[in-house]
Coordinates of C-alpha atoms and ligand atoms in Angstrom, one line a residue:
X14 CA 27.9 3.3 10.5
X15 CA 26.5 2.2 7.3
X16 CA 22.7 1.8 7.3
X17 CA 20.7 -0.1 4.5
X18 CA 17.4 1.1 3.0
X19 CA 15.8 -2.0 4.0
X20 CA 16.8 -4.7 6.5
X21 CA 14.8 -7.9 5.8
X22 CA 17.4 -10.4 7.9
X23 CA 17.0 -8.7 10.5
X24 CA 13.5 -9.2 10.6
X25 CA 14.0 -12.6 9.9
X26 CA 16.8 -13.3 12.6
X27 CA 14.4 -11.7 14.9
X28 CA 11.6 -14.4 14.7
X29 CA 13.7 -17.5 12.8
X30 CA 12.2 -20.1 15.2
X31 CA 8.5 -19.5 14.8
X32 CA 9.2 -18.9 11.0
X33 CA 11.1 -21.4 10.3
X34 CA 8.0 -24.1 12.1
X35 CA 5.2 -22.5 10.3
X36 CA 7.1 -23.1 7.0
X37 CA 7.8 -26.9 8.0
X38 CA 4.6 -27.4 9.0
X39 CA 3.0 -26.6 5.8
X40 CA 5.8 -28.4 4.0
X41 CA 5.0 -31.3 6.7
X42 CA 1.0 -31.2 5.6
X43 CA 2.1 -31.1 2.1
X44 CA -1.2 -28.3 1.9
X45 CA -0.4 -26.6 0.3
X46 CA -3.1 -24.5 -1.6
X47 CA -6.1 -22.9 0.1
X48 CA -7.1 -25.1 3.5
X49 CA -7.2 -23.9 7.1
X50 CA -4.2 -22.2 7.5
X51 CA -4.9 -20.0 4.7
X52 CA -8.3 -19.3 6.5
X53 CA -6.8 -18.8 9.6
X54 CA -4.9 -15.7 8.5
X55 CA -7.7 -14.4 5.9
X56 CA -9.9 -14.3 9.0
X57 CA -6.8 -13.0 11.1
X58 CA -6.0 -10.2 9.6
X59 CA -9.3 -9.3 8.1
X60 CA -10.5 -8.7 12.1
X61 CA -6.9 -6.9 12.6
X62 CA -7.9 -4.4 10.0
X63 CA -11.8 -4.0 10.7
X64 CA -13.1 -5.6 8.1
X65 CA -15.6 -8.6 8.0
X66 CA -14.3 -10.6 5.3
X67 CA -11.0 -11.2 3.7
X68 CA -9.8 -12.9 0.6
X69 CA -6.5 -13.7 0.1
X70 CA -4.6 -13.3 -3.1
X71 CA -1.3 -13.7 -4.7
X72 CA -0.1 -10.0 -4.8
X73 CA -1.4 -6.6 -4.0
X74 CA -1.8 -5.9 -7.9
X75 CA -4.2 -9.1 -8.2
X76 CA -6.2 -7.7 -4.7
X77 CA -6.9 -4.3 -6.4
X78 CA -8.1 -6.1 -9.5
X79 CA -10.4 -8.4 -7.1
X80 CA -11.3 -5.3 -5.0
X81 CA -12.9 -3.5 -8.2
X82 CA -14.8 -6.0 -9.4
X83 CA -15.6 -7.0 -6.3
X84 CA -17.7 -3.5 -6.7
X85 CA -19.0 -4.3 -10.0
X86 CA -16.4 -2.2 -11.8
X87 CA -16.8 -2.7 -15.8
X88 CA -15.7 -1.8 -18.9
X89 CA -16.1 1.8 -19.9
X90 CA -16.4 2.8 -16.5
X91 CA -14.2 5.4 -15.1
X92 CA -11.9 5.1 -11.9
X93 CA -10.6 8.2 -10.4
X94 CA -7.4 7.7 -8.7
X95 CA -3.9 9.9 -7.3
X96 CA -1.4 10.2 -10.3
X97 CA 1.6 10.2 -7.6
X98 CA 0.6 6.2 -6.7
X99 CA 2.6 2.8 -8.0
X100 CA 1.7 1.8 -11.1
X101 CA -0.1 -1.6 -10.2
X102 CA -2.8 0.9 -8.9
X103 CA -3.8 1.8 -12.5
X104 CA -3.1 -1.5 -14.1
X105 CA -5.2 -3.1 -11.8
X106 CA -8.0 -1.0 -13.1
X107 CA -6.9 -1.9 -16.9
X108 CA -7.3 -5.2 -15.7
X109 CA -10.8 -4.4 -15.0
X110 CA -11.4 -3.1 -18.0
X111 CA -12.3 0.0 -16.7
X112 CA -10.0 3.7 -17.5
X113 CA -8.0 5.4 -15.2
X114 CA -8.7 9.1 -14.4
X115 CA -6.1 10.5 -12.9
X116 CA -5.5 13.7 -10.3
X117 CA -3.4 15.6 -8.2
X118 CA -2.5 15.2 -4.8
X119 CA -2.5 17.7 -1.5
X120 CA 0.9 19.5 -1.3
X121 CA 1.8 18.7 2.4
X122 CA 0.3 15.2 2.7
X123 CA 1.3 14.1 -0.8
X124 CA -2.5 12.0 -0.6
X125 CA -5.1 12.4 -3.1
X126 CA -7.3 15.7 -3.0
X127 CA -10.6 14.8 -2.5
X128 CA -11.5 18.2 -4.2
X129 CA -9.7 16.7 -7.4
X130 CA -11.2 13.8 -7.0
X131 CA -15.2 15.7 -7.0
X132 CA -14.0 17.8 -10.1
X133 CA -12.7 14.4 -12.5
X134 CA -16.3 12.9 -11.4
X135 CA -17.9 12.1 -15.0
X136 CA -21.5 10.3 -15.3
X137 CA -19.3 7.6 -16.6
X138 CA -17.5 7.3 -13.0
X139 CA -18.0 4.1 -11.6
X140 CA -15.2 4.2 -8.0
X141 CA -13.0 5.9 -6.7
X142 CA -9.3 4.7 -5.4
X143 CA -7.8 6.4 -2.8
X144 CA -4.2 5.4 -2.1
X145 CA -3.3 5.3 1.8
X146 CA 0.4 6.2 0.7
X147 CA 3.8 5.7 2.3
X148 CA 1.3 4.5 4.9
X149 CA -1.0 7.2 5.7
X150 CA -5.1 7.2 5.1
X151 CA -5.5 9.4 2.9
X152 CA -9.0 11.9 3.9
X153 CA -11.4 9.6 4.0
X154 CA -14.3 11.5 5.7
X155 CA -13.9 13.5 2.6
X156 CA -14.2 10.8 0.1
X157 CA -16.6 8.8 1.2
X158 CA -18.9 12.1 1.3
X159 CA -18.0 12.4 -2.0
X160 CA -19.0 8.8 -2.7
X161 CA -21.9 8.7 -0.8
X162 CA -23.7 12.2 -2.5
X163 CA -22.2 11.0 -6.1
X164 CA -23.5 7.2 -5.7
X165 CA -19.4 6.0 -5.9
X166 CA -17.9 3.0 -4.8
X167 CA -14.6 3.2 -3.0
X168 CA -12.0 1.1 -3.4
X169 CA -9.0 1.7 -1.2
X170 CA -5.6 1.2 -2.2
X171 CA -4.0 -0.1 1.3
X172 CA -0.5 -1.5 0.0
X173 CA 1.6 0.4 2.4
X174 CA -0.6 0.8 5.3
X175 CA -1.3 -2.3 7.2
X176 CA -3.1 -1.3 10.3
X177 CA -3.4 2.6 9.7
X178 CA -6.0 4.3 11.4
X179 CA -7.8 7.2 11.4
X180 CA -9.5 8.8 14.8
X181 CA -7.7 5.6 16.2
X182 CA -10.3 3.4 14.1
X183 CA -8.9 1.3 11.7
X184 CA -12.3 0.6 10.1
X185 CA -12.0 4.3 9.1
X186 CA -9.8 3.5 6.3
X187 CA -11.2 1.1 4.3
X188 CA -13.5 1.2 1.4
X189 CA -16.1 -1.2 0.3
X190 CA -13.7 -2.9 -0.6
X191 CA -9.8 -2.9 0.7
X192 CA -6.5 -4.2 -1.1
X193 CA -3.8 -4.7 0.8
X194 CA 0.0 -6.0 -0.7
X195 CA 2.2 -8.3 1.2
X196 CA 5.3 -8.0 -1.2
X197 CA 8.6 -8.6 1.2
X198 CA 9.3 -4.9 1.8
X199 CA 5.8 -3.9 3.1
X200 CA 4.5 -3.5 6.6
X201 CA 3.8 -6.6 6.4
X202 CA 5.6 -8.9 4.6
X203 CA 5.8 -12.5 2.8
X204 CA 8.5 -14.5 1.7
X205 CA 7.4 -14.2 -1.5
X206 CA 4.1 -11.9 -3.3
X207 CA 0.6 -12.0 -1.6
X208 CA -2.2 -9.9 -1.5
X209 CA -5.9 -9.7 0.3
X210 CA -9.3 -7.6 -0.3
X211 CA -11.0 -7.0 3.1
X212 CA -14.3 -6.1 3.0
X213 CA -17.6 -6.3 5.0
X214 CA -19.9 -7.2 2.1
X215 CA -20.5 -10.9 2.2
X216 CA -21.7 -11.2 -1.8
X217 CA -18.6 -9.3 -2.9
X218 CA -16.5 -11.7 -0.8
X219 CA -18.1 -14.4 -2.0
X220 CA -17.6 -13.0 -6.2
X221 CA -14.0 -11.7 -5.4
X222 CA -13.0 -15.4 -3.5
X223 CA -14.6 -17.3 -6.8
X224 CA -12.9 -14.8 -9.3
X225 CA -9.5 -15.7 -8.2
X226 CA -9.9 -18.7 -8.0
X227 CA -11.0 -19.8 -11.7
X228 CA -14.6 -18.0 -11.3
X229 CA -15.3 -21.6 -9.4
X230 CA -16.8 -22.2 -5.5
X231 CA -16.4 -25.5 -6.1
X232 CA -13.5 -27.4 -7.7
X233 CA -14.3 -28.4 -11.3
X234 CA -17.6 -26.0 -11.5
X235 CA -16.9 -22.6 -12.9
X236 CA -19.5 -20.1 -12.5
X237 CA -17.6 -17.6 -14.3
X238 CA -14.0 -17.2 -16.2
X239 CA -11.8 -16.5 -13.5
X240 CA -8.2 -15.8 -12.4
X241 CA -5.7 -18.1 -10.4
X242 CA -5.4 -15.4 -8.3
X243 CA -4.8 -17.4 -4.9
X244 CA -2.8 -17.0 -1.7
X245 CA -0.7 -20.1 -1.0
X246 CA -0.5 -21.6 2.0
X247 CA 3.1 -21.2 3.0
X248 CA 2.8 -17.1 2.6
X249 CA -0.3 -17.7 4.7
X250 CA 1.2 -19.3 7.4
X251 CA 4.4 -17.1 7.3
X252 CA 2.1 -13.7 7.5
X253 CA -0.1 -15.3 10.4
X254 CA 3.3 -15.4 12.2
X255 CA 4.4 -12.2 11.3
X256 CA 1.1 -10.6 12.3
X257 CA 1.5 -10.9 16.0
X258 CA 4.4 -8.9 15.8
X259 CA 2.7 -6.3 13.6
X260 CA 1.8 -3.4 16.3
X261 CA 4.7 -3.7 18.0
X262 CA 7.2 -3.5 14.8
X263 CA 4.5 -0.4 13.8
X264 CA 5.2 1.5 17.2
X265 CA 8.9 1.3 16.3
X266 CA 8.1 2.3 12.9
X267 CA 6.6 4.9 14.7
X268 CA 9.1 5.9 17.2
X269 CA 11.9 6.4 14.2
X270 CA 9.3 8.4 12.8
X271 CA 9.1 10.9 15.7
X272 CA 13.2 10.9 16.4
X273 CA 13.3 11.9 12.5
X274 CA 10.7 14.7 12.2
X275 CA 12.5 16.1 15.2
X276 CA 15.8 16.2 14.6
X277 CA 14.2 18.0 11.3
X278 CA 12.5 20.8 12.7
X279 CA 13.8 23.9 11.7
X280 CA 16.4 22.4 9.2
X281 CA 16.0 22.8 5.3
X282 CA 14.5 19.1 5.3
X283 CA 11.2 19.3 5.4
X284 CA 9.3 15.7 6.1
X285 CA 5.8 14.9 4.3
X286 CA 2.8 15.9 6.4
X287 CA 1.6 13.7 8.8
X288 CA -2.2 14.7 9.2
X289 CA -3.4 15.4 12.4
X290 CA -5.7 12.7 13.6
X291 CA -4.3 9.9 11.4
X292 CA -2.5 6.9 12.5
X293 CA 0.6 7.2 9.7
X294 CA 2.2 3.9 9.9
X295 CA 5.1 5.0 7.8
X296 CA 6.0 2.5 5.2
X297 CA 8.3 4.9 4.0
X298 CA 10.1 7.8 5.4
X299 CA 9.8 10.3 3.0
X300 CA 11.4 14.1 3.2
X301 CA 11.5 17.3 0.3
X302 CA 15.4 18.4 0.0
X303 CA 16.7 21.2 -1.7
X304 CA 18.9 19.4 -4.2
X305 CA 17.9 15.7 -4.4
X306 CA 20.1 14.1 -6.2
X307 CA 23.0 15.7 -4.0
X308 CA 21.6 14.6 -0.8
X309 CA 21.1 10.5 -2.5
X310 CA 24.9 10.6 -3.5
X311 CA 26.2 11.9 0.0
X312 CA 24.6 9.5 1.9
X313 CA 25.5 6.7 -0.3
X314 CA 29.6 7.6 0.2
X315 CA 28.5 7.5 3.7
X316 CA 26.8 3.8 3.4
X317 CA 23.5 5.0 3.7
X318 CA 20.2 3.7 1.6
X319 CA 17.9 5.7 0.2
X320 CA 14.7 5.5 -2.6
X321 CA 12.4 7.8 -4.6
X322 CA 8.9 6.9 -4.4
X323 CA 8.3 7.6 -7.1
X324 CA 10.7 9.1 -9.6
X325 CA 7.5 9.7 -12.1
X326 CA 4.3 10.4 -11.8
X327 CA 2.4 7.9 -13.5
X328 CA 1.1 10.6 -16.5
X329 CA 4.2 11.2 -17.6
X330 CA 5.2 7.1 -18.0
X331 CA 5.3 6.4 -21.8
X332 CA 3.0 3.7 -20.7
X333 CA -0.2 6.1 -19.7
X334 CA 0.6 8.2 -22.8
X335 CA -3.1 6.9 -24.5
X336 CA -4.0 8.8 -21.7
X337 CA -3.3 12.4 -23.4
X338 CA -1.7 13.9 -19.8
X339 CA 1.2 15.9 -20.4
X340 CA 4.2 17.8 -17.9
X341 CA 1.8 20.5 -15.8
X342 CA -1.6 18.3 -15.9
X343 CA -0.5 17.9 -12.4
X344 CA 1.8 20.5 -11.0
X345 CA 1.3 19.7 -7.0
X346 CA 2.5 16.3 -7.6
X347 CA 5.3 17.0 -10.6
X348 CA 6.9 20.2 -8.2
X349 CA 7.3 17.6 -5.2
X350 CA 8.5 14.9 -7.0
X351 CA 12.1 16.2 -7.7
X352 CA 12.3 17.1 -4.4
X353 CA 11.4 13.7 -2.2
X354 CA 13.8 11.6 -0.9
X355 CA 12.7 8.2 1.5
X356 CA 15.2 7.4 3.8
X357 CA 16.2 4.5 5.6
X358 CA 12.6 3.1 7.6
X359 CA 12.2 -0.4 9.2
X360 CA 11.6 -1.6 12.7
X361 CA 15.0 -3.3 13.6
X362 CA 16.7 0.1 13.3
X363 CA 18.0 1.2 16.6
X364 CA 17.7 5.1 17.3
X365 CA 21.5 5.4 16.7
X366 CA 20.7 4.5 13.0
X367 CA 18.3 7.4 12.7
X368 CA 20.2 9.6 14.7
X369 CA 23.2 9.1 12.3
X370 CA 20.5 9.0 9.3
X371 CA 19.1 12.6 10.5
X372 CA 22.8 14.1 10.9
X373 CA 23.9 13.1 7.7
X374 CA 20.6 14.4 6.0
X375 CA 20.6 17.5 6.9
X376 CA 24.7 17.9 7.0
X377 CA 24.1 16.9 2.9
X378 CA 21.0 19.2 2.6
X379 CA 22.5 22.4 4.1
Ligands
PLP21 C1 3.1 -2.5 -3.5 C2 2.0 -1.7 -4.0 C3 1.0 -2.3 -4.8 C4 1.1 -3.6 -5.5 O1 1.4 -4.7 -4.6 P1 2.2 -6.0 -5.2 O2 2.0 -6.9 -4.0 O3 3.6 -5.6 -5.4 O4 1.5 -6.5 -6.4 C5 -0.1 -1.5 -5.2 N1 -0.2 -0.2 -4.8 C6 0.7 0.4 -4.0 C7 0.5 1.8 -3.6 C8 1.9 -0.3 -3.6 O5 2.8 0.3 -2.9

């Protein structure tokens, strides 16, 4: 049985009807920018996630930019973020004119260490990103002691982890402010790129809503030079649908996560770290093999996806080489990475999918 990486139709076919409405009925209104049904969800999925406030945006790259200066991020500051994250992380603090500072990660959760973090901290330090990744909050009891004793803002990275928890309290994971990504393959997903900064600061929703949308609160009036950074109304309405569906899709996610980890025990596939306490929503499946490489080109004869996430740390990218890092600056992060493998993870897989997944894994890891 061949099983993709990713199975987006089968989302689709899933909920076609209600989709396929929402889209018409925008198309019918012919609103398409800003309006009620981009309020609708902003609100929506702001009070899924715990958060007051949310603004929406058109990708998660253009939320993290929003979310840092939504905290008064600046030039010459400093933001201290993992080195193991997706680039738009770090390019949305370029954006901010601000400097990445980069560090290592825990070995087993793969998640930034918040005593890496307390170490990089410079009087030039401004906020700190942590990034919730493949869909796990990363310690954030840790960071925001951190933040609170060093005066920090926190800006969470929440791409990948769209209703993650932690102590059952999704509150727990966000930062002042919040950025999450709606790309098509996330958690939650567009038919296209959008974004959102939650938050529970009313001035820095107010700035971060004006910001992207020409530095204007009214049209015609710009209070500052902005961005067109705004979530259009057909994304909106198709991301309101899909949020009902959102738990239930995550306790499959969840489920497949479980059926994997054991059918793993004891074998020489050994699946990232799922903290004790957290809510993982698992994004992505992710497991250290022997010999990588191997294990991807077995399962591909055998019709199986699979992904690195990701294949460099961000250090070693000729484009971070202003930043004077070099091969060992982060050896907890550069020893996993030629070892993880993500494997097929997505709700519409039935458990004969990761049952043939598992078997195949470890047959092609042994
Ligand atoms: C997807 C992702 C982003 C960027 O989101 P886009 O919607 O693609 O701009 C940022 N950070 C992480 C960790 C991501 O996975």
């Amino acid at each position: 049985m061949a099983v993709p990486f990713l199975d987006l139709r089968a989302q689709y076919t899933s909920i076609k009807g209600e989709i396929d409405a929402a889209i018409a009925g925008v198309v019918e209104s012919c609103g398409f920018i800003g309006g009620e049904t981009l309020r609708r969800f902003e609100r929506n999925f702001a009070a899924y996630s715990g958060a007051k406030f949310g603004v929406g945006s058109c990708s998660g790259t253009s939320a993290l930019h929003l979310a840092l200066m939504g905290v008064g991020v600046k030039r010459g500051d400093e933001v201290i973020t993992a080195c193991n994250t997706f680039i738009a992380t770090t390019e949305a603090v370029m954006h901010a004119g601000a400097r990445p500072v980069l560090v290592d990660v825990d070995e087993a959760t793969q998640l930034i260490s918040p005593e890496r973090v307390e170490a990089a901290i410079t009087p030039k330090t401004r906020a700190i990103i942590p990034v919730h990744l493949y869909g796990q909050p990363a310690d954030m009891d840790a960071i925001r002691d951190i933040a609170k004793r060093k005066n920090l803002k926190i800006v969470a990275d929440a791409a990948q982890s769209h209703g993650s928890a932690i102590a059952g309290d999704r509150k727990k994971t966000l930062g002042d402010t919040t950025a999450f990504s709606f790309y098509p393959g996330k958690n939650l997903g567009a038919y296209g790129d959008a974004g959102l900064v939650a938050t529970d600061d009313e001035e820095a929703a107010t700035l971060m809503r004006a910001l992207g949308d020409h530095g204007s609160k009214e049209k015609y009036h710009h209070i500052y030079e902005g961005w067109n950074y705004r979530l259009d109304a057909i994304q909106a309405a198709v991301l309101d649908v899909k949020l009902k569906h959102l738990d239930q899709w995550t306790e499959r996610r969840r489920a497949h996560a479980a059926r994997y980890d054991q059918a793993f025990a004891g074998t020489a596939v050994i699946p990232i770290v799922a903290a004790p306490g957290r809510t993982h929503v698992y994004h992505l499946y992710v497991v250290r093999v022997p010999d990588r490489d191997l294990v991807m080109s077995r399962l591909k004869e055998k019709g199986i996806g699979t992904g690195i996430h990701y294949p460099l740390p961000l250090h070693l990218q000729p484009a971070y080489a202003h930043l004077g890092l070099k091969k060992g600056s982060f050896p907890v992060a550069e020893k996993v990475v030629a070892r993880i493998v993500s494997l097929p993870m997505y709700a519409e897989m039935t458990a004969a999918m990761v049952d043939e997944v598992a078997a195949a894994t470890i047959a092609a890891a042994t």
